[in-house]
Coordinates of C-alpha atoms in Angstrom, one line a residue:
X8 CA -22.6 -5.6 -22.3
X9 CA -24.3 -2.9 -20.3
X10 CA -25.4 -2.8 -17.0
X11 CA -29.1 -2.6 -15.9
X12 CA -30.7 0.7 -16.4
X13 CA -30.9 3.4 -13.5
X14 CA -34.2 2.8 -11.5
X15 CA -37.2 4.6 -12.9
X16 CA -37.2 6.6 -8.8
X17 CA -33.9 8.0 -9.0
X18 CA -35.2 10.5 -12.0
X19 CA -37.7 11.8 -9.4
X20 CA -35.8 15.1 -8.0
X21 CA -33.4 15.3 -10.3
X22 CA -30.9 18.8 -9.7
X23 CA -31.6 21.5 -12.7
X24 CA -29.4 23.8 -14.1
X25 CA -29.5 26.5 -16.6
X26 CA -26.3 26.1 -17.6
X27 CA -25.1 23.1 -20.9
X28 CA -22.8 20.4 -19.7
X29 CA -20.0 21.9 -22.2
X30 CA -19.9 24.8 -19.8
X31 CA -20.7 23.6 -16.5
X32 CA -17.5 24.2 -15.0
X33 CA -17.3 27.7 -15.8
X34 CA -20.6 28.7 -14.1
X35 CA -20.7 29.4 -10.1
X36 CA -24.2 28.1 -9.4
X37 CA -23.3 24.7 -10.9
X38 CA -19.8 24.2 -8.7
X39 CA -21.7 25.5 -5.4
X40 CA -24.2 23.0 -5.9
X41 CA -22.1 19.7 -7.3
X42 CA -19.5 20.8 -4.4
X43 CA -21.9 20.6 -1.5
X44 CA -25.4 19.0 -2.3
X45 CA -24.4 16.5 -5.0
X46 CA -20.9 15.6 -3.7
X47 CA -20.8 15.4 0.1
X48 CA -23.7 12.6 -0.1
X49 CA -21.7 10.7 -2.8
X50 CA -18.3 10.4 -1.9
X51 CA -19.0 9.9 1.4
X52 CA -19.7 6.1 0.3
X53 CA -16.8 5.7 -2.0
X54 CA -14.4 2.9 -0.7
X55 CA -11.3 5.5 -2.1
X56 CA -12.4 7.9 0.0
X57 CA -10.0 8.0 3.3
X58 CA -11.9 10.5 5.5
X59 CA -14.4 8.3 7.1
X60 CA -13.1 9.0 10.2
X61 CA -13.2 12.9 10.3
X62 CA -16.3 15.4 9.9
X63 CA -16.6 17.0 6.2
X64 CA -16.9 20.4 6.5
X65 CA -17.1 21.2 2.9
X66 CA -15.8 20.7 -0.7
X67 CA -14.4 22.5 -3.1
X68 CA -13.5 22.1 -6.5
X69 CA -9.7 23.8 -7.0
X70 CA -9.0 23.2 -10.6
X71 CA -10.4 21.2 -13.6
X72 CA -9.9 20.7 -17.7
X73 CA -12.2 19.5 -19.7
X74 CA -11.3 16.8 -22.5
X75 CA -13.2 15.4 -25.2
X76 CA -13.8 12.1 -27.5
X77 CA -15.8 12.5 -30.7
X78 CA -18.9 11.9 -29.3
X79 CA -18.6 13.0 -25.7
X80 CA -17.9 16.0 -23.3
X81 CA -15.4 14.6 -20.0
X82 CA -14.4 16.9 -16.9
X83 CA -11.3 15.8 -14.6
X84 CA -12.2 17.7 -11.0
X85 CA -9.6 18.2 -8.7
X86 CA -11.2 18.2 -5.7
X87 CA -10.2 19.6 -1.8
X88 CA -12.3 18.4 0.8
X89 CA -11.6 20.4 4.3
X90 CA -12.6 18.7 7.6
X91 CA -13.7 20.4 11.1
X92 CA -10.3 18.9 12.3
X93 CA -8.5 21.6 10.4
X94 CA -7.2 19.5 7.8
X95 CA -7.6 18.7 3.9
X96 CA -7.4 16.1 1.4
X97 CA -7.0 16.3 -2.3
X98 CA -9.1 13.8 -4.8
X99 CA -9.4 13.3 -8.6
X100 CA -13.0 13.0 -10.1
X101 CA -13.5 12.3 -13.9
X102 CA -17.1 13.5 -14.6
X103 CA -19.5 12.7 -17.7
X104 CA -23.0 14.0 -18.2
X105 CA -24.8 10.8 -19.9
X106 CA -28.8 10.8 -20.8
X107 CA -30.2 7.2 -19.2
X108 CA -29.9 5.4 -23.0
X109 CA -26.0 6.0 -23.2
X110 CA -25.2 4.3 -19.9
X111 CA -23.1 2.0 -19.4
X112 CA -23.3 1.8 -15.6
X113 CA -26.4 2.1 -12.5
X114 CA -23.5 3.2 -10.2
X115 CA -24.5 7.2 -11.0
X116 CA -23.6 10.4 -8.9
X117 CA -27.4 12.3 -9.3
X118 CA -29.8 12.7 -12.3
X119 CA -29.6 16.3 -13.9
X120 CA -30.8 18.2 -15.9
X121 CA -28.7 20.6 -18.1
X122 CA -30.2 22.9 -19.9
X123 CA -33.0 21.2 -20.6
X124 CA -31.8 18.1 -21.3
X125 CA -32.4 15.2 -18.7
X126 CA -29.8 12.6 -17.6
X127 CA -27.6 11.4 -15.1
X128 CA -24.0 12.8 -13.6
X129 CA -21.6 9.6 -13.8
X130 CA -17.9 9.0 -12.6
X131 CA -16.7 8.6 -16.2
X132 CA -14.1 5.6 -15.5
X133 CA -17.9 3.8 -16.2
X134 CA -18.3 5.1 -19.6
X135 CA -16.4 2.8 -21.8
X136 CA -16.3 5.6 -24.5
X137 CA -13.9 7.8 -21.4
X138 CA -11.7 4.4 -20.8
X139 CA -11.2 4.0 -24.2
X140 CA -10.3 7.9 -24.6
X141 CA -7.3 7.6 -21.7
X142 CA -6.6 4.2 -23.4
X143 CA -5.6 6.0 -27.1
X144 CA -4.6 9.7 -25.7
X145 CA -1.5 7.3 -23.9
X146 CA -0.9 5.3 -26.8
X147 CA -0.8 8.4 -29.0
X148 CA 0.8 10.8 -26.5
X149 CA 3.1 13.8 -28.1
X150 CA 5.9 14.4 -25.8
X151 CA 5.2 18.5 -26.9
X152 CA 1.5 19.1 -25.5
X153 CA 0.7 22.3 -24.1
X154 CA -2.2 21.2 -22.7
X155 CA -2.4 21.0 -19.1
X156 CA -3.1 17.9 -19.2
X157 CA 0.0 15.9 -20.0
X158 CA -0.5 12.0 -21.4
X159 CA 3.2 9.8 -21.5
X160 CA 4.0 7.0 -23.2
X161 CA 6.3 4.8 -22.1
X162 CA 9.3 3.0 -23.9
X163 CA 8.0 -0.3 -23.7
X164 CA 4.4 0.3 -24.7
X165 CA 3.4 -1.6 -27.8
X166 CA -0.2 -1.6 -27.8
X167 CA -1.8 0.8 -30.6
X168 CA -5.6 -0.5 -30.6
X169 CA -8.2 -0.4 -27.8
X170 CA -9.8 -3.6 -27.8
X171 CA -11.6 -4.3 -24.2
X172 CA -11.4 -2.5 -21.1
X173 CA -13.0 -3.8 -17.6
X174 CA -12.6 -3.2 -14.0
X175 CA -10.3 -5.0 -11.9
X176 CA -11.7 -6.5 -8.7
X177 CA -12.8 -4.4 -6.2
X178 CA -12.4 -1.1 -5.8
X179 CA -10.3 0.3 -3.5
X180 CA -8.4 3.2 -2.6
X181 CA -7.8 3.5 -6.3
X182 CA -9.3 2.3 -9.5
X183 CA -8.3 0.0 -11.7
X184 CA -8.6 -0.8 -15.5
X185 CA -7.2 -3.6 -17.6
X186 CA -6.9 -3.2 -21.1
X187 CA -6.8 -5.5 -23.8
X188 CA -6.1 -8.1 -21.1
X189 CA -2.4 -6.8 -21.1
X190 CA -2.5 -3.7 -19.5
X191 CA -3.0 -2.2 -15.9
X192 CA -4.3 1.5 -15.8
X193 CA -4.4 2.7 -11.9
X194 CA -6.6 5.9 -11.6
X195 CA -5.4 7.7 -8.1
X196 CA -8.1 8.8 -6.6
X197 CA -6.4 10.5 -3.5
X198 CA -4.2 13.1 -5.0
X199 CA -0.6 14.9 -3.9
X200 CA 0.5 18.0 -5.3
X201 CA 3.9 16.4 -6.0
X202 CA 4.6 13.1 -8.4
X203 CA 3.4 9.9 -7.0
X204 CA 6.2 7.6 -5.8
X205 CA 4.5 5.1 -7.3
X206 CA 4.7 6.3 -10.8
X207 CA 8.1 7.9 -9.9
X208 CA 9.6 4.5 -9.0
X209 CA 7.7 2.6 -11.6
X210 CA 9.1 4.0 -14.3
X211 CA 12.5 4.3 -12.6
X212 CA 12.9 0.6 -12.4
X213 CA 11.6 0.0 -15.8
X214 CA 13.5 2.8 -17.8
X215 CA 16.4 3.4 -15.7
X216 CA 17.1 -0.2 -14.4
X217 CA 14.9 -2.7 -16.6
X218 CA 14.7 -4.0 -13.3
X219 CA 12.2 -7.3 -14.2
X220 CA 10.5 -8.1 -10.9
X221 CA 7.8 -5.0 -10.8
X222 CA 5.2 -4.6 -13.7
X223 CA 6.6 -2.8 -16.1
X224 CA 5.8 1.4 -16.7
X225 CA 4.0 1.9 -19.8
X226 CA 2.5 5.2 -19.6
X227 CA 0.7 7.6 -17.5
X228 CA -1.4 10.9 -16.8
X229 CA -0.9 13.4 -15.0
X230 CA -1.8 17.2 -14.6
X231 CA 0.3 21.0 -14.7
X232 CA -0.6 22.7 -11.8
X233 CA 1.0 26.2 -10.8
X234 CA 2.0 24.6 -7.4
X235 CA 3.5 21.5 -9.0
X236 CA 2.8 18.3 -10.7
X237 CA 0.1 16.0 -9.8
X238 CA 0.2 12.2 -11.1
X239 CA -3.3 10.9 -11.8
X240 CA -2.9 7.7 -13.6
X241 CA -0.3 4.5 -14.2
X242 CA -0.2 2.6 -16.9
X243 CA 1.8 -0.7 -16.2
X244 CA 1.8 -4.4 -17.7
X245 CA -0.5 -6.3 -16.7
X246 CA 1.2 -9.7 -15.0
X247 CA 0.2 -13.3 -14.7
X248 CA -0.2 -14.5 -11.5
X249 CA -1.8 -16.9 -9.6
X250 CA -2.7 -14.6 -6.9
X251 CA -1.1 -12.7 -4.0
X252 CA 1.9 -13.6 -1.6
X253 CA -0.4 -12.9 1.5
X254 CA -3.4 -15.5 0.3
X255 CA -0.4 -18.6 -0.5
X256 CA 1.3 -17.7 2.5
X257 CA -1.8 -18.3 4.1
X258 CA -2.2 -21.9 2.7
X259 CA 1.5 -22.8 3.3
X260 CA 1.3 -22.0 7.1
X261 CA -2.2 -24.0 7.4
X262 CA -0.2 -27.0 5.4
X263 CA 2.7 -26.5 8.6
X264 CA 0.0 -26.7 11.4
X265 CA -1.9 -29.4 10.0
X266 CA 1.6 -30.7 10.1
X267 CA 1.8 -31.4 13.6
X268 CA -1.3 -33.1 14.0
X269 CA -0.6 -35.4 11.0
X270 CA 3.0 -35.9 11.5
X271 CA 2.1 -36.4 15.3
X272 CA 4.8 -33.6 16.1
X273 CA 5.5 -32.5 19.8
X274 CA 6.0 -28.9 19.9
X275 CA 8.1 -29.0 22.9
X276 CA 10.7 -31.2 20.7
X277 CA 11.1 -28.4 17.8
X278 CA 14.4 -26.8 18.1
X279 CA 14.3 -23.1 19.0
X280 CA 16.8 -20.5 17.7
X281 CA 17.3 -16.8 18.2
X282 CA 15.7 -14.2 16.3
X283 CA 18.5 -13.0 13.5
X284 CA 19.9 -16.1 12.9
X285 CA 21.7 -16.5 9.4
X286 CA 20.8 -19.8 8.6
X287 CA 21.4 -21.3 4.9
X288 CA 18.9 -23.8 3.6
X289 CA 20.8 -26.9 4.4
X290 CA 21.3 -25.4 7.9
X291 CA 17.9 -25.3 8.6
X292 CA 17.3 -28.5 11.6
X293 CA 15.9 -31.8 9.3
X294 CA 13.4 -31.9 12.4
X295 CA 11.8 -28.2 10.8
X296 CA 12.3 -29.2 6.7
X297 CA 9.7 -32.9 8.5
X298 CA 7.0 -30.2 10.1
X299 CA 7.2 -27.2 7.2
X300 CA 8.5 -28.8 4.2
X301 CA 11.7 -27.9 2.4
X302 CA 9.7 -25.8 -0.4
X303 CA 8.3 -22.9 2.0
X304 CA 12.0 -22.3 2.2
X305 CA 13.2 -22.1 -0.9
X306 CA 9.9 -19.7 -1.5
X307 CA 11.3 -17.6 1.1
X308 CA 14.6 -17.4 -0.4
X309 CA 13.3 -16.5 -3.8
X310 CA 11.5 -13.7 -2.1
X311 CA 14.1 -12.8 -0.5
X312 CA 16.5 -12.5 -3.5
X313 CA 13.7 -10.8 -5.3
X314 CA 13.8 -8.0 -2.5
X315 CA 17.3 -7.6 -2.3
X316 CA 17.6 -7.2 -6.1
X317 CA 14.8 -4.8 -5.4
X318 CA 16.9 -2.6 -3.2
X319 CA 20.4 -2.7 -5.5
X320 CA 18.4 -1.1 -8.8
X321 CA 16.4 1.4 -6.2
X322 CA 20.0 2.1 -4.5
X323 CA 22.7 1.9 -7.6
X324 CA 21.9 5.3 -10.1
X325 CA 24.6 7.8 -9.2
X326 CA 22.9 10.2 -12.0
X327 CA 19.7 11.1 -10.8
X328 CA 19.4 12.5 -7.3
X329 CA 15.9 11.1 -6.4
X330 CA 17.6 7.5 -6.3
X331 CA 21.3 8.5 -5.4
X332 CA 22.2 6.9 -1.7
X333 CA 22.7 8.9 0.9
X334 CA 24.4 9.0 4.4
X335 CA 22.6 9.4 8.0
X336 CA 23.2 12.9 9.1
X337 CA 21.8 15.2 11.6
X338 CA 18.6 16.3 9.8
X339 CA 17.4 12.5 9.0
X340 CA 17.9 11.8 12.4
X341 CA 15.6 15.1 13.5
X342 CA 12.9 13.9 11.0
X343 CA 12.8 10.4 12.4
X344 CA 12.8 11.2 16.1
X345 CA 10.1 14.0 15.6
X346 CA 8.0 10.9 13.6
X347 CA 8.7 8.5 16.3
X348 CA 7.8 10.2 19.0
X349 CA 4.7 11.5 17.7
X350 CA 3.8 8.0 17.2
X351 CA 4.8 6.0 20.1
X352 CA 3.0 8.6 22.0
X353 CA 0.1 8.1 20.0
X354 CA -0.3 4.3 20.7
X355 CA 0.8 4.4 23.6
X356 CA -2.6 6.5 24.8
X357 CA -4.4 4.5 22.2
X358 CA -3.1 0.8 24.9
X359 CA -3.9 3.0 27.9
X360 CA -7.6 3.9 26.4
X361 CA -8.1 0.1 25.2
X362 CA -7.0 -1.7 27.9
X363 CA -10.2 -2.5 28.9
X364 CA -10.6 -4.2 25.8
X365 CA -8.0 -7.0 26.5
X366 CA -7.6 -10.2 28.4
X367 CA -5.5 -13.3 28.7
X368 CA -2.1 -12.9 26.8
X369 CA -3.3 -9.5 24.9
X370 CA -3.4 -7.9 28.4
X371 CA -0.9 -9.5 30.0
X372 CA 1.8 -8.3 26.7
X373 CA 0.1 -5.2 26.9
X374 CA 0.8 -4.2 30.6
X375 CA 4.4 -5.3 29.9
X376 CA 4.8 -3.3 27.5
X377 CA 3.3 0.1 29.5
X378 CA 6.0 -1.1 32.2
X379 CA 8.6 -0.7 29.9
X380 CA 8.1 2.2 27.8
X381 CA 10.9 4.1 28.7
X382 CA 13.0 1.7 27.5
X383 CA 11.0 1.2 24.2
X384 CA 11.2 5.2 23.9
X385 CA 14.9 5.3 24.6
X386 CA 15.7 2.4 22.1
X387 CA 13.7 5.0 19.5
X388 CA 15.0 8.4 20.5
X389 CA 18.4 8.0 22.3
X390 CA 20.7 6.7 19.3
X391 CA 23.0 8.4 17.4
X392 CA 22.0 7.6 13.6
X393 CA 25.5 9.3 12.7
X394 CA 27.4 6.6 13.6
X395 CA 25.6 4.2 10.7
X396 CA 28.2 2.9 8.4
X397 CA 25.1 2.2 5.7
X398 CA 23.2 3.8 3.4
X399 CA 19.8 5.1 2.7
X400 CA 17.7 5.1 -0.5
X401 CA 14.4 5.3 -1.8
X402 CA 12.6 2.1 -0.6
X403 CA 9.6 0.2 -1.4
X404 CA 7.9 2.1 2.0
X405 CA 4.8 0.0 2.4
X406 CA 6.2 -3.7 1.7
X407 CA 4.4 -6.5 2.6
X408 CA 3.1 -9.9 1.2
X409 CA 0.1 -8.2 -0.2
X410 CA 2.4 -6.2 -2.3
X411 CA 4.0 -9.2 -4.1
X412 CA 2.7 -11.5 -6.5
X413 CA 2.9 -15.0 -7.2
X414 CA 4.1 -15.5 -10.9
X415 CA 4.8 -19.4 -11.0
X416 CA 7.4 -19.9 -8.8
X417 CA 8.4 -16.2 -8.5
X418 CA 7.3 -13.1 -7.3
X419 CA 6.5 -9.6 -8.7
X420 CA 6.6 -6.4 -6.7
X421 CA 3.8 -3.9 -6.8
X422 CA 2.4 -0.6 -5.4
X423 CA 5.7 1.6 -4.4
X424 CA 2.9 4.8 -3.4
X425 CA 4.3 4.1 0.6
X426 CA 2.8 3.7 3.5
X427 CA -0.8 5.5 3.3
X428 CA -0.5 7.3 6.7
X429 CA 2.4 9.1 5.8
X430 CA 2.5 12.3 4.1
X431 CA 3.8 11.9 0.5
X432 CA 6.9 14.2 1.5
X433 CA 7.7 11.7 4.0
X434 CA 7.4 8.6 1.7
X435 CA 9.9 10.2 -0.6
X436 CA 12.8 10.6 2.2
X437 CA 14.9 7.9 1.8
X438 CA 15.5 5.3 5.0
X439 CA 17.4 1.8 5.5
X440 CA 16.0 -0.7 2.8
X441 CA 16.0 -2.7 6.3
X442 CA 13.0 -1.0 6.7
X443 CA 11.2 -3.2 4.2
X444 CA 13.0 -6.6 5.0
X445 CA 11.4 -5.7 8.3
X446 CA 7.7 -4.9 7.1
X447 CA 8.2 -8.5 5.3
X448 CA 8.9 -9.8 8.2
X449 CA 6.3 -8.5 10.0
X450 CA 3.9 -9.5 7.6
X451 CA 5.6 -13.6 7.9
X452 CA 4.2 -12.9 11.6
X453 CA 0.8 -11.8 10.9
X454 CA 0.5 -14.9 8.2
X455 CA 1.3 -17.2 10.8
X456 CA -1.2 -15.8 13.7
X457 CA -4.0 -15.0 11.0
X458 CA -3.8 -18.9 10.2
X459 CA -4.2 -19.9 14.0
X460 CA -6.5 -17.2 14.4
X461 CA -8.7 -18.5 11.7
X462 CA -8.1 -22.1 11.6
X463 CA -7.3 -22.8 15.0
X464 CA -10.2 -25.1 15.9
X465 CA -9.4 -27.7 13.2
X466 CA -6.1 -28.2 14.9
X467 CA -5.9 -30.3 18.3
X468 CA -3.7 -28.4 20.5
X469 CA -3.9 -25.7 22.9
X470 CA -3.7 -22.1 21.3
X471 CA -0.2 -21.3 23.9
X472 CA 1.5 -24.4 21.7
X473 CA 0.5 -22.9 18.7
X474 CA 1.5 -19.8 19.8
X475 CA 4.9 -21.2 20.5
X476 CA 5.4 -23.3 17.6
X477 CA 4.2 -20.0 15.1
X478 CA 7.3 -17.8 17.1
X479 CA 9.6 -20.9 16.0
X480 CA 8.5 -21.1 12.4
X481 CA 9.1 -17.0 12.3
X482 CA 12.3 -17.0 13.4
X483 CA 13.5 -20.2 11.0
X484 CA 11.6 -17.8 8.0
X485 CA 13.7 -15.0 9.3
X486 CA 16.5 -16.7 9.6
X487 CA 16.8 -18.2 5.8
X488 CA 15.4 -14.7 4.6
X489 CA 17.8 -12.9 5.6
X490 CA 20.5 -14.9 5.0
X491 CA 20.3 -14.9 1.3
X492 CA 18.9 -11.1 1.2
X493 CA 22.1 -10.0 3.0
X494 CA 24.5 -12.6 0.5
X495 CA 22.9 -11.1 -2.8
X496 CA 22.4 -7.1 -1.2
X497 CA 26.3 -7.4 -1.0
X498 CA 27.3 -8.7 -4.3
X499 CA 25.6 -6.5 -5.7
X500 CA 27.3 -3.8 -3.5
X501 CA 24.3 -2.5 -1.6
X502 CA 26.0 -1.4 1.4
X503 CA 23.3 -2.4 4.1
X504 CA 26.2 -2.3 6.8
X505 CA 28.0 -5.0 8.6
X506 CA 26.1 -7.8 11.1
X507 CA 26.2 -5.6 14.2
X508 CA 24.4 -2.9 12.3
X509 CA 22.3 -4.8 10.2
X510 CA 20.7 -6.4 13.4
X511 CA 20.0 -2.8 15.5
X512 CA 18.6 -1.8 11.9
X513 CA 16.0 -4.6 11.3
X514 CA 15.2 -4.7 15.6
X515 CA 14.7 -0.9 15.3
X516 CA 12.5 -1.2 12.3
X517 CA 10.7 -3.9 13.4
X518 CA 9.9 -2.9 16.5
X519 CA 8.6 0.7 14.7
X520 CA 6.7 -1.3 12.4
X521 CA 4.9 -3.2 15.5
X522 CA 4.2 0.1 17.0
X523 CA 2.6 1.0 13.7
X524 CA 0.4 -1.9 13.5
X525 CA -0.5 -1.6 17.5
X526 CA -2.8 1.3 17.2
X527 CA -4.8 0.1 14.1
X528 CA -5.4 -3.3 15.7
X529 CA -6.8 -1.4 18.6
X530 CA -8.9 0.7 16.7
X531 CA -10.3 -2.0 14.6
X532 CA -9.8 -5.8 15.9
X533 CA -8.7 -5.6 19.8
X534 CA -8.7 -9.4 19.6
X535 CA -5.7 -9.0 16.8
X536 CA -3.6 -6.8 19.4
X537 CA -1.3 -9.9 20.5
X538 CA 0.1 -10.0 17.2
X539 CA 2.2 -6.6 17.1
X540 CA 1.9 -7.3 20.9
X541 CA 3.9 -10.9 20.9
X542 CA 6.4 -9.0 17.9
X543 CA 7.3 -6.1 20.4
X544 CA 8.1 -8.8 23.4
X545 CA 10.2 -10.9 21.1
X546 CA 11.9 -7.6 19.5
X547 CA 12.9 -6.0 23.2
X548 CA 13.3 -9.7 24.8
X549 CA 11.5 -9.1 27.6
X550 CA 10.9 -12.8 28.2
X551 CA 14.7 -13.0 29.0
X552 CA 14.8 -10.6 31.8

């Protein structure tokens, strides 16, 4: 069913151009006025677009191709926007030219008129004719195109007919179509010249590894450019789920705090243990399966197998370099020490410009923490990452319980494009598949101080107990995560290094992680700044000295 039509105002002023739409990308006048008057007012908006934060200076359209259904003209505009900080971004822009009664959205660019002809400019994701067109060039790809753009279809891809295609949810830094309620096409929006890890480990683990706890690759687009190739769409299957890891984690932490009011628990009385601790599920202290349950646990331990199984089918092909493991030598630890120290620097002027912004615990974490930078700094530059006995490999890079799915009483792993403020050379060096354990566990810590955050009025005790009774819970999910991620990781000869290492590995990652998360907290929710401020403490033990 269409959408309302375009209000009757927006066909006041339209923008007029001698030029057809089958030619508009040839002519100068048109791209000097999309680029600049149409554009910059539009994307400016756009939820995908990440430079909210800089000054546009101007756009320019780089390269395009033009491609056609039976009824209907389509450009793909690759698009690089340039900033007055004196850096660029790359976007992808389908574009259709659509007179007001073939619509199929109000969500338009600017009315037009092309030679003569009156109508609106449209992203063409909202033509259902363009969705269906991406939808059959996959499903009929030829392997041998000389076009320049190139359409795959994967092994595993069934489908032949376009049935129904729709949106899914919200839009955000990309967009999202479901087909035929069994498939999952992910138009990129911000473009690399280089193929998107995403795509590149998609269709690793499903054609290399069947590995079965990711959606599975079933096509894709992407585009020949002299400088390299740029990925601008995944296909994938479209899973059942009952919703994300982050939202249930959520409810299972509320059910543990309205625990101790129901089940009249003293927090003073709950059994402490150190951060690390293996612990088995029958080790865990009866007095923590009363407060939390026993089946929060055995979630945890699914998850954690998941992970770990994860890591073996990213870290086990000896063929194909992109996904062979690798040592730490002497340029690694260059690239990381350059990162780090860019970044710690960063937040720490970020604390010292925010300071004022703070009080009670926040404050009094955050002054600790100035007092012993040097010692944070030396635990990030001063180690010798040649001595590891472990290996690196290409890792998930952004992994948190956002990323995972809840599929019954499993989970399903999503989004490998890596962490968004790194470049997309960086998300493609491979690191210590610690590295994710640790952004899980980080995200186990923000799951347990959004609930008390959010919900800590409907609980009667003071927010310090809470406080102290969240660290507790972390350390017991800690504790039976990695347990079985380190038992499975080594049978299935994932060599993450022995105890000794393992620990520095997940308290160095953690603790860069927590860095990380400092400065956006900050920036955005100074109230939220005890979170990676309470993980850096615990990390660097500061409340044993």
């Amino acid at each position: 069913m269409k959408d309302k039509k375009v209000n009757e105002e927006e066909f006041q002023n339209p923008f007029v151009f001698k030029i057809g739409w089958e030619n508009a990308f040839e002519d100068k006048e048109f791209l000097k006025v999309f680029s600049s008057d149409i554009l910059e007012n539009y994307i400016i908006n756009k939820r995908w677009y990440g430079g909210k934060a800089s000054t546009l200076k101007y756009i320019e359209v780089v390269d395009f191709f033009k491609i056609t259904s039976k009824d209907n003209t389509y450009y793909g505009a690759l698009l690089e926007v340039n900033f007055k900080e004196a850096f660029y971004q790359h976007y992808f822009m389908p574009l259709a030219f659509m007179p007001e009664e073939e619509l199929d959205t109000n969500t338009v660019i600017a009315p037009v008129v092309m030679n003569g002809q009156a109508g609106f400019l449209v992203d063409a994701l909202h033509q259902e004719d363009f969705r269906k067109l991406l939808f059959d060039k996959i499903v009929n790809s030829r392997e041998k195109s000389v076009s320049k753009i190139k359409f795959h279809k994967g092994g595993k891809l069934e489908e032949k007919e376009y049935k129904t295609s729709k949106f899914m949810g919200v839009e955000q830094s990309n967009t999202s179509i479901i087909y035929n309620n069994t498939l999952v096409l992910k138009i990129f929006r911000r473009i690399y010249i280089s193929t998107n890890p995403d795509y590149e480990i998609s269709r690793f683990l499903t054609e290399r590894m069947d590995f079965k706890s990711s959606p599975a690759y079933m096509g894709s687009i992407s585009v020949d450019m002299t400088e390299g190739n740029i990925t601008l769409g995944l296909m994938q299957e479209l899973v059942p789920n009952q919703g994300d890891a982050w939202q249930f984690m959520l409810g299972e932490v509320d059910t543990i705090f309205e625990n101790l009011k129901h089940k009249k628990i003293k927090v003073s009385k709950l059994p402490d243990i150190e951060l690390f601790k293996r612990l088995k599920i029958n080790e865990v202290p009866h007095e923590i399966i009363d407060w939390a349950g026993l089946s929060i646990f055995m979630r945890i331990q699914t998850l954690a197998t998941r992970t770990a199984e994860m890591h073996i089918a990213l870290g086990s092909d000896i063929h194909e370099t992109a996904f062979t493991p690798t040592t730490y030598n002497g340029d690694y630890t260059v690239w990381l020490k350059n990162r780090l120290t860019y970044q710690f620097q960063n937040r720490l002027n970020i604390l010292e410009n925010n300071l004022h912004k703070l009080d009670g615990l926040s404050l009094e974490l955050a002054n600790q923490f100035l007092d012993n930078k040097k010692e944070i700094r030396k635990l990030f530059l001063e180690f010798d990452w040649t001595k590891m006995k472990s290996e690196r490999i290409r890792i998930h890079g952004d992994y948190h319980l956002g990323q995972v799915l809840v599929n019954g009483d499993d989970f399903c792993i999503l989004d490998f494009e890596g962490e968004p403020e790194s470049t997309i050379r960086d998300r493609k060096v491979k690191q210590p598949p610690l590295k994710d354990v640790a952004g899980m566990f980080r995200s186990f810590h923000y799951a347990i101080y959004a609930t008390i955050f959010n919900n800590g009025d409907k609980y009667p005790f003071e927010q310090e107990d809470l406080f102290k009774a969240g660290e507790i819970l972390f350390k017991y999910f800690v504790g039976v995560f990695i347990q079985t991620y380190t038992d499975v990781a080594q049978a299935g000869n994932l060599n993450i290094g022995y105890r000794k290492e393992i620990d520095f590995l997940l308290k160095y990652c953690l603790l860069e992680k927590a860095v990380y998360e400092l400065g956006y907290e900050l920036n955005s929710r100074p109230r939220w700044a005890v979170i990676p401020l309470t993980g850096i403490a615990s990390i660097m033990e500061f409340n044993k000295k």
